[in-house]
mmCIF file of C-alpha atoms and ligand atoms in Angstrom:
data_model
loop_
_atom_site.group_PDB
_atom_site.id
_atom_site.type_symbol
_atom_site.label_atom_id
_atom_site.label_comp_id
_atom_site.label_asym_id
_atom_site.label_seq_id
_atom_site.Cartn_x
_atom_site.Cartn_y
_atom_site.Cartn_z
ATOM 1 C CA UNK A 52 23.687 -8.498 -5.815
ATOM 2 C CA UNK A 53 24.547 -5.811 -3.455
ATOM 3 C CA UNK A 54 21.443 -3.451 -2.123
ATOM 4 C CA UNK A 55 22.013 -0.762 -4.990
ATOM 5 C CA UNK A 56 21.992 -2.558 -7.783
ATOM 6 C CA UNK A 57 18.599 -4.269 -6.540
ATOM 7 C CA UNK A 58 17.170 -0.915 -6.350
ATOM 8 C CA UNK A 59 18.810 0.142 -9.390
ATOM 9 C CA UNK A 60 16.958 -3.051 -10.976
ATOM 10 C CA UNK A 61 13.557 -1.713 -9.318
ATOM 11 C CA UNK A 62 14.077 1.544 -10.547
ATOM 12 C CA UNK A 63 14.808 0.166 -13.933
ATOM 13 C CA UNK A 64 11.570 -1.939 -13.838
ATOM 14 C CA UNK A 65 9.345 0.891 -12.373
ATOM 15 C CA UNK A 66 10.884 3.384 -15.503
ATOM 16 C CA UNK A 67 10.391 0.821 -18.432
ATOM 17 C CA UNK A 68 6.672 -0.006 -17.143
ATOM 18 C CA UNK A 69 4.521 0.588 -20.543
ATOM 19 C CA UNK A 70 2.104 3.585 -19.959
ATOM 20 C CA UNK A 71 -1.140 2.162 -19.109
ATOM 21 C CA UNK A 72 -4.056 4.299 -21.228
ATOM 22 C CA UNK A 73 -7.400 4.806 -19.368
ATOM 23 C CA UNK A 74 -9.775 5.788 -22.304
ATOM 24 C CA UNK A 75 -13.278 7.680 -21.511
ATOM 25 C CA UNK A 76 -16.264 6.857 -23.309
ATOM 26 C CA UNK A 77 -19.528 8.821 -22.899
ATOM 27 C CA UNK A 78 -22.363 7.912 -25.514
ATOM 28 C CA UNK A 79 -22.072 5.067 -28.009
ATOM 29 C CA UNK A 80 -24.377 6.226 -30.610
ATOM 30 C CA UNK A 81 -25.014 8.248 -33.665
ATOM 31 C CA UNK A 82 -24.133 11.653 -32.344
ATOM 32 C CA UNK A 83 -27.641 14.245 -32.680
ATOM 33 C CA UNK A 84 -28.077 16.687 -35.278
ATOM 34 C CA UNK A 85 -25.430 19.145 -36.718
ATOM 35 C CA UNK A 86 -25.423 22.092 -34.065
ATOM 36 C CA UNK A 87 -26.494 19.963 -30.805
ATOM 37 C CA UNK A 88 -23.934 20.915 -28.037
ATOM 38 C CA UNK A 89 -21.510 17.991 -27.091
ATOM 39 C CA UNK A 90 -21.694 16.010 -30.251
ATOM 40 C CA UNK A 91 -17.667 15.382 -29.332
ATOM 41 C CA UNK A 92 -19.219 13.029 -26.791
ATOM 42 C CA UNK A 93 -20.897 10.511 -29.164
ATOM 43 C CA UNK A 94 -18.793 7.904 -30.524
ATOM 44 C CA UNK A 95 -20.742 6.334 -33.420
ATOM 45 C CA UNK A 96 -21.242 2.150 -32.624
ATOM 46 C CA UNK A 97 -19.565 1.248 -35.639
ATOM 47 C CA UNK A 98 -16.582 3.495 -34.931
ATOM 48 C CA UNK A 99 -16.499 1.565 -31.034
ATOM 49 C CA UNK A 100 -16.847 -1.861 -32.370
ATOM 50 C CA UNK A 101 -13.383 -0.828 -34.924
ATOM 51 C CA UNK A 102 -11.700 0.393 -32.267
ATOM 52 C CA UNK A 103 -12.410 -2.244 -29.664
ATOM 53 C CA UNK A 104 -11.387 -4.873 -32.896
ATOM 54 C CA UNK A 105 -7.975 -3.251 -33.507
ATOM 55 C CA UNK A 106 -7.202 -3.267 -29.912
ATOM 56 C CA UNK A 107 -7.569 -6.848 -29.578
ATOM 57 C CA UNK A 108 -6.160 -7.206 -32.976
ATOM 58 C CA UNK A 109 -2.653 -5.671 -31.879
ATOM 59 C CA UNK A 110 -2.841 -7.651 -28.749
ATOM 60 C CA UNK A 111 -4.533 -5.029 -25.741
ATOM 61 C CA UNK A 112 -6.477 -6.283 -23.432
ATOM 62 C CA UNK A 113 -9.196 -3.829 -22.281
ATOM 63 C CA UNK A 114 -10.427 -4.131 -18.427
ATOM 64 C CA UNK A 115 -12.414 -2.836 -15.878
ATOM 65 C CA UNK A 116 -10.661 -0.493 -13.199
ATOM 66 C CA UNK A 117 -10.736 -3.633 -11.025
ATOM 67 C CA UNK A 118 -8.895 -5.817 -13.075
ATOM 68 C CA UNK A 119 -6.636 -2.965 -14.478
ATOM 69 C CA UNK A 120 -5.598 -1.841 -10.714
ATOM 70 C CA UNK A 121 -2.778 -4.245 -10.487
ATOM 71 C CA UNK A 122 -0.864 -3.093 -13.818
ATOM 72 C CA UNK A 123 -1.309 0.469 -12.272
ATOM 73 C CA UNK A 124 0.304 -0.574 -8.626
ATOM 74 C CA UNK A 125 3.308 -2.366 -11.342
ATOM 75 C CA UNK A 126 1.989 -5.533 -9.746
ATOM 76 C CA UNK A 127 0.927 -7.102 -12.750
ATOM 77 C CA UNK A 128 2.781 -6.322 -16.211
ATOM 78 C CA UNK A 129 1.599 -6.895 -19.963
ATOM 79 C CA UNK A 130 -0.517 -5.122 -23.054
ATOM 80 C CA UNK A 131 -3.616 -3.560 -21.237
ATOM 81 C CA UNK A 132 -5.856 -0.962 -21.762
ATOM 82 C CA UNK A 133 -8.503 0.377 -19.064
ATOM 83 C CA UNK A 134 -12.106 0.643 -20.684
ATOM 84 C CA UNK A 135 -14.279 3.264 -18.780
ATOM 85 C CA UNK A 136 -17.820 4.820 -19.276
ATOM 86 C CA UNK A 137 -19.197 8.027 -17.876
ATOM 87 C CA UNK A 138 -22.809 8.843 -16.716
ATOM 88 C CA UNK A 139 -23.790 5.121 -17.293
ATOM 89 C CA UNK A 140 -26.069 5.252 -20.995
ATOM 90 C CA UNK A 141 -28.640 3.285 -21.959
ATOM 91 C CA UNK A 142 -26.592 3.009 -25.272
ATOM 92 C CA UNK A 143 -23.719 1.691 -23.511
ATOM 93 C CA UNK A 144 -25.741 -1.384 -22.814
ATOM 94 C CA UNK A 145 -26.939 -2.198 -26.480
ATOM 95 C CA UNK A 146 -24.042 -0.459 -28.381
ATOM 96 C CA UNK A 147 -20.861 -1.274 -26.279
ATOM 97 C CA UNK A 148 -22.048 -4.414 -24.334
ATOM 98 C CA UNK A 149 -21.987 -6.881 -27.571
ATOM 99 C CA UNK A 150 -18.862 -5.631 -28.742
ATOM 100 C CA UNK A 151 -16.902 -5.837 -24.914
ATOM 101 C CA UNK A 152 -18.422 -9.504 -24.729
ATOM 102 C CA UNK A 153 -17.196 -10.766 -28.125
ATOM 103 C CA UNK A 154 -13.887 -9.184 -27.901
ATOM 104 C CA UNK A 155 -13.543 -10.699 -23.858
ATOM 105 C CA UNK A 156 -12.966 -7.151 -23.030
ATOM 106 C CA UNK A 157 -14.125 -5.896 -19.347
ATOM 107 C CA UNK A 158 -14.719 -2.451 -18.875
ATOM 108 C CA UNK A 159 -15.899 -0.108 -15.982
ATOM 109 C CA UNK A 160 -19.286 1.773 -16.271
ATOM 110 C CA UNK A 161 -20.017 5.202 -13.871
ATOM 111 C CA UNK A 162 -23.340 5.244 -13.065
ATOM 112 C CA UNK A 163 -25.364 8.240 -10.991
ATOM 113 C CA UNK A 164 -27.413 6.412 -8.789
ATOM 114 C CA UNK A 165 -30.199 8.696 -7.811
ATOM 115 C CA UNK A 166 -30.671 9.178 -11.712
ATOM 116 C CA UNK A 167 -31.020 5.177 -12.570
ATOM 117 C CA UNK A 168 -33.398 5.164 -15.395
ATOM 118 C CA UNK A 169 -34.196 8.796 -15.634
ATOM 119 C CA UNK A 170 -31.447 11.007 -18.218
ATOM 120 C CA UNK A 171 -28.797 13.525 -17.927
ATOM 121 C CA UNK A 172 -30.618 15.959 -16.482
ATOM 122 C CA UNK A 173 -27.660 17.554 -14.840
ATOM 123 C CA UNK A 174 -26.876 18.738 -18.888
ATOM 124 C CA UNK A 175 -29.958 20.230 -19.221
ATOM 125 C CA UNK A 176 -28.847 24.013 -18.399
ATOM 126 C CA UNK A 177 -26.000 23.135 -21.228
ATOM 127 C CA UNK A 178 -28.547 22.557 -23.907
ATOM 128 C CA UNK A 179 -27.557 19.270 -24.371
ATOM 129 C CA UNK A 180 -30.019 16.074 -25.579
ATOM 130 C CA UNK A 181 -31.347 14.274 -23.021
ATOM 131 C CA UNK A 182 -30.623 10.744 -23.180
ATOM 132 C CA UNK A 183 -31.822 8.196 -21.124
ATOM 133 C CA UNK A 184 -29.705 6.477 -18.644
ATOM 134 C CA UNK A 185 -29.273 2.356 -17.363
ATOM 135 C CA UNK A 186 -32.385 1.318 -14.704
ATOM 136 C CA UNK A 187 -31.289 -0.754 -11.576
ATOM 137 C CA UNK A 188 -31.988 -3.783 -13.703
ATOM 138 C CA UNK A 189 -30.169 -2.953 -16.943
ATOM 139 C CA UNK A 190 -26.818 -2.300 -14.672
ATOM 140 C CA UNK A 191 -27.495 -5.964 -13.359
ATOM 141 C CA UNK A 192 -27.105 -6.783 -16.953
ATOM 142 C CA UNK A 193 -24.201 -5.049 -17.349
ATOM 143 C CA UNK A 194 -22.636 -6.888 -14.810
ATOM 144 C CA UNK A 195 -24.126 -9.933 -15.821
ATOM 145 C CA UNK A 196 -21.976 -9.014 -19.163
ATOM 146 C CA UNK A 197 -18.934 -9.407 -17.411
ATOM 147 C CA UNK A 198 -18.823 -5.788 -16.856
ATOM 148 C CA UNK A 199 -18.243 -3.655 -13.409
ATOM 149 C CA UNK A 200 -20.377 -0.485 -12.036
ATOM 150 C CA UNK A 201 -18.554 2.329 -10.407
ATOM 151 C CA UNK A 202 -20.334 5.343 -8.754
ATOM 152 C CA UNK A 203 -20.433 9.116 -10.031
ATOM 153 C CA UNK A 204 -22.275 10.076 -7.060
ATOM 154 C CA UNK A 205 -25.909 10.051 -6.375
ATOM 155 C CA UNK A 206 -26.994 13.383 -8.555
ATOM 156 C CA UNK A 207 -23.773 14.284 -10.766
ATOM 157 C CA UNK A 208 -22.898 16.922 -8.655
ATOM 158 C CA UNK A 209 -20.118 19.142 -9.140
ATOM 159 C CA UNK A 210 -17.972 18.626 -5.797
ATOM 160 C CA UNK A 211 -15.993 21.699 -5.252
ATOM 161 C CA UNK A 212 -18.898 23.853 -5.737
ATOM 162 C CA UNK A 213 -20.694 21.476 -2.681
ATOM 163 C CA UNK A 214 -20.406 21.875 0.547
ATOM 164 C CA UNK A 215 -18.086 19.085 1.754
ATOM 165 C CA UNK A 216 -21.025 17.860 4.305
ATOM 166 C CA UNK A 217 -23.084 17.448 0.795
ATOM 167 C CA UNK A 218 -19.908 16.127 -1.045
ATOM 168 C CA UNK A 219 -19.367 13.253 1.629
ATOM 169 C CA UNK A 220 -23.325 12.073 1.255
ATOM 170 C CA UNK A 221 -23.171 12.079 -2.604
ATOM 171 C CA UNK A 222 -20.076 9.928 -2.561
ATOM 172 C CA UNK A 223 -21.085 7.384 -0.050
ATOM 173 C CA UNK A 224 -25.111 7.316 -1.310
ATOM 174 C CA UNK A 225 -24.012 7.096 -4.540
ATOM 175 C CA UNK A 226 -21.515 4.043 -3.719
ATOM 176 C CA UNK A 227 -24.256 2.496 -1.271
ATOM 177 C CA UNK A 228 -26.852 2.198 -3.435
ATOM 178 C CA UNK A 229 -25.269 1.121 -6.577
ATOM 179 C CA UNK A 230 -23.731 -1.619 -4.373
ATOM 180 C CA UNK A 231 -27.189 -3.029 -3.192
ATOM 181 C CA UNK A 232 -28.595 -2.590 -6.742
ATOM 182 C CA UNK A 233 -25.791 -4.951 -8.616
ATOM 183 C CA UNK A 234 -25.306 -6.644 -5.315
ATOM 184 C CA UNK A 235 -21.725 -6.064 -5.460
ATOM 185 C CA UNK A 236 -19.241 -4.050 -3.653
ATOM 186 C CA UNK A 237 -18.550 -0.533 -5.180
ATOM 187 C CA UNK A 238 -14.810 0.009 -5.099
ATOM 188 C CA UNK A 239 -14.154 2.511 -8.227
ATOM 189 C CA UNK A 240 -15.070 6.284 -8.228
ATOM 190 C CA UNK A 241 -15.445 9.300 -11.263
ATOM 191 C CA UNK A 242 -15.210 12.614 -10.200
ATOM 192 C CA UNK A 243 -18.355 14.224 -11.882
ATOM 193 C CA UNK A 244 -17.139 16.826 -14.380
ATOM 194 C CA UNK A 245 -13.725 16.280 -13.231
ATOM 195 C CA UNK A 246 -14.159 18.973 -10.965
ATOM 196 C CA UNK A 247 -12.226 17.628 -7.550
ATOM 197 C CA UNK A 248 -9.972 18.928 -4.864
ATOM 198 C CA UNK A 249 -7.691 17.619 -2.643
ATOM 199 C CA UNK A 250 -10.062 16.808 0.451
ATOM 200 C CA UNK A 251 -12.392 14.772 -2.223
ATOM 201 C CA UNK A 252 -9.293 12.664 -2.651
ATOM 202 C CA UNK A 253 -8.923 12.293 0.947
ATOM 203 C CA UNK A 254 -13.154 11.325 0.863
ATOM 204 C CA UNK A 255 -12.756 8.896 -1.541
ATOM 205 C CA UNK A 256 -10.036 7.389 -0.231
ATOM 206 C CA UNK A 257 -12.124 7.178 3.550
ATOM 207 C CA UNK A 258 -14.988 6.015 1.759
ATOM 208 C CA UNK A 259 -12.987 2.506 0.523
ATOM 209 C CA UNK A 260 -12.788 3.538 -2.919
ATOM 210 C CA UNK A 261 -9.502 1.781 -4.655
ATOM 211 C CA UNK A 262 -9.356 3.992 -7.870
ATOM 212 C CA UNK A 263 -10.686 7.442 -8.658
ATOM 213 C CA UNK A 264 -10.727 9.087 -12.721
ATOM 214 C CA UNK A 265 -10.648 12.379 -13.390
ATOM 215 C CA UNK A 266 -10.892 14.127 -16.750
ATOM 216 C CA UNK A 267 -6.899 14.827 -16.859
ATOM 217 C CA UNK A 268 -5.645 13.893 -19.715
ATOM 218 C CA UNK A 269 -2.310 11.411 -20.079
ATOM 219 C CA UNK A 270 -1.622 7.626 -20.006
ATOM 220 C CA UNK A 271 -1.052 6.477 -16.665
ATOM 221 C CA UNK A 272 2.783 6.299 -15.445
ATOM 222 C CA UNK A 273 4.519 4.527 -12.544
ATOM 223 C CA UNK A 274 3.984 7.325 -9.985
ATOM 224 C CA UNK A 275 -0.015 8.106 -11.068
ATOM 225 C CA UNK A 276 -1.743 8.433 -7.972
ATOM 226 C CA UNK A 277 -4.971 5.401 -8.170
ATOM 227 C CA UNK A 278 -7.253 8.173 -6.729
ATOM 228 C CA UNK A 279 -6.530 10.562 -9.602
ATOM 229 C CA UNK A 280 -5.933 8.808 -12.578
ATOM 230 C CA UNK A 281 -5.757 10.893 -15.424
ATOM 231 C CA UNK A 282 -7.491 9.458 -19.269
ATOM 232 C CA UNK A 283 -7.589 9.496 -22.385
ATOM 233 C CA UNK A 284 -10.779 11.093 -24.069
ATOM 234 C CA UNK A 285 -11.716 9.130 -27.028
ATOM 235 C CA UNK A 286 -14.623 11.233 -29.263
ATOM 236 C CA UNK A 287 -16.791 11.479 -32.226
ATOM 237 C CA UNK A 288 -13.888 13.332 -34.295
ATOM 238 C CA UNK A 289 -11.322 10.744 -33.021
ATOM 239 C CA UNK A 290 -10.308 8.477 -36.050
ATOM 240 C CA UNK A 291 -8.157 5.353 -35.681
ATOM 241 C CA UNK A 292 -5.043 6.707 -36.253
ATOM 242 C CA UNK A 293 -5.357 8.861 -33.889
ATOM 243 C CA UNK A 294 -6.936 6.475 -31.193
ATOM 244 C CA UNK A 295 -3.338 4.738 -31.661
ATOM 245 C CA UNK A 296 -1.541 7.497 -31.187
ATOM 246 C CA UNK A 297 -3.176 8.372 -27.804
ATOM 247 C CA UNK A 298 -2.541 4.741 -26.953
ATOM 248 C CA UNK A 299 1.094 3.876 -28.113
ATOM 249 C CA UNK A 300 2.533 7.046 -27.925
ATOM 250 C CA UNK A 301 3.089 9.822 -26.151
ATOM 251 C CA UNK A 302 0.325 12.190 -27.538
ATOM 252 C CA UNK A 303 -1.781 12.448 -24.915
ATOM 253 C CA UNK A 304 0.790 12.693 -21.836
ATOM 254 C CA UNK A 305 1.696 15.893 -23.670
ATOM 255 C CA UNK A 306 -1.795 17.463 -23.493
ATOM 256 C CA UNK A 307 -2.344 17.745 -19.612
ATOM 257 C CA UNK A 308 -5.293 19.767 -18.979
HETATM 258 ZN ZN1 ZN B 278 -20.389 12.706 -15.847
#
């Protein structure tokens, strides 16, 4: 085989990879009264454990950012889904944990370290409910699950808006102390908000962190960049149909925000 058709094969490989989806979970739980800001961000536990079923039912595998980074470098190849959690929820531990476990799913949990046991409080000027959040020893459970903790900083803030001296502490506290709470290293990072710009890439990339999620939305592709990966928002209104579209098709690449 002469040198071009090798790269022609590589090519070939590298366009045919299947579009890896990253879905976003906030809450798992009933979603608060008709009104409340943000209900979009409550997925009901029934509606979780259905979609979690059908996944493994048609074959997915869901996994942690650490076990899904492979697929994204096209090192690894096959049916997988990432599984990721924002804010780090008490409900994620009762309502998500049992489901992940009896499905042998692994997922990847955010967690705000300077907020460990306290609530959103960074929603508060929003209006919406305040909900608490995972203690130091209820993330040790997580992992304990089979599940990973990455780091959303150490207060949720919103990085461009920081100055960077500010941005740099909340990235490395917030990866730091998670890591001495699970005992673990910390190698997976969530831009709070989504908000980023280019020199936070450059931070989290100096700071050791192997992927970084924003709130972009499309399935990942051969050329997505592991400290920007774009997801796939799955939410209250989101009913199974539409949770495969997002997944098998091209819905969501479409809807770049
Ligand atoms: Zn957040």
């Amino acid at each position: 085989m002469t040198f071009s058709a090798i790269e022609r094969k590589v090519s070939t490989f590298s366009a045919n990879r299947r579009p890896i989806p990253v879905l976003v979970y906030h809450q798992i739980s009933e979603a608060p009264a008709k009104g409340s800001p943000f209900r979009s961000l409550y997925v009901a536990p029934k509606t979780f454990a259905r979609q979690i079923a059908w996944l493994k039912l048609l074959g997915y595998q869901g996994l942690s950012m650490s076990e899904l980074a492979p697929y994204l470098r096209g090192e690894r190849s096959g049916k997988v889904v990432g599984i990721t959690f924002d804010d780090g929820y008490q409900n994620n531990l009762t309502h998500a944990l049992p489901v992940l476990i009896k499905h042998g799913f692994s997922s990847t949990c955010y967690a705000v370290s300077g907020l460990l046991g306290q609530t959103n409080v960074w929603d508060k000027p929003l209006g919406i409910a305040q909900t608490p959040l995972m203690t130091g020893e209820e993330l040790r459970q997580w992992v304990s699950g089979g599940q990973e903790i990455g780091s959303h900083t150490h207060q949720h803030v919103n990085l461009p808006t920081s100055a960077d001296r500010i941005s740099h502490q909340e990235m490395m506290t917030g990866k730091t102390e998670l890591e001495s709470v699970v005992g673990q290293p910390v190698q997976h990072f969530c831009y709070p908000y989504g908000h980023y710009e280019p020199k936070h890439v450059t931070m989290a990339a100096e700071l050791g962190f192997v992927t970084a999620t924003t709130t972009q939305r499309s399935r990942c592709h051969a050329h997505t960049d592991l400290l920007q990966i774009p997801r796939v928002p799955v939410l209250r209104s989101t009913s199974l149909p539409v949770f495969w579209l997002k997944i098998a098709t091209a819905y969501e690449d479409r809807r770049k925000k």
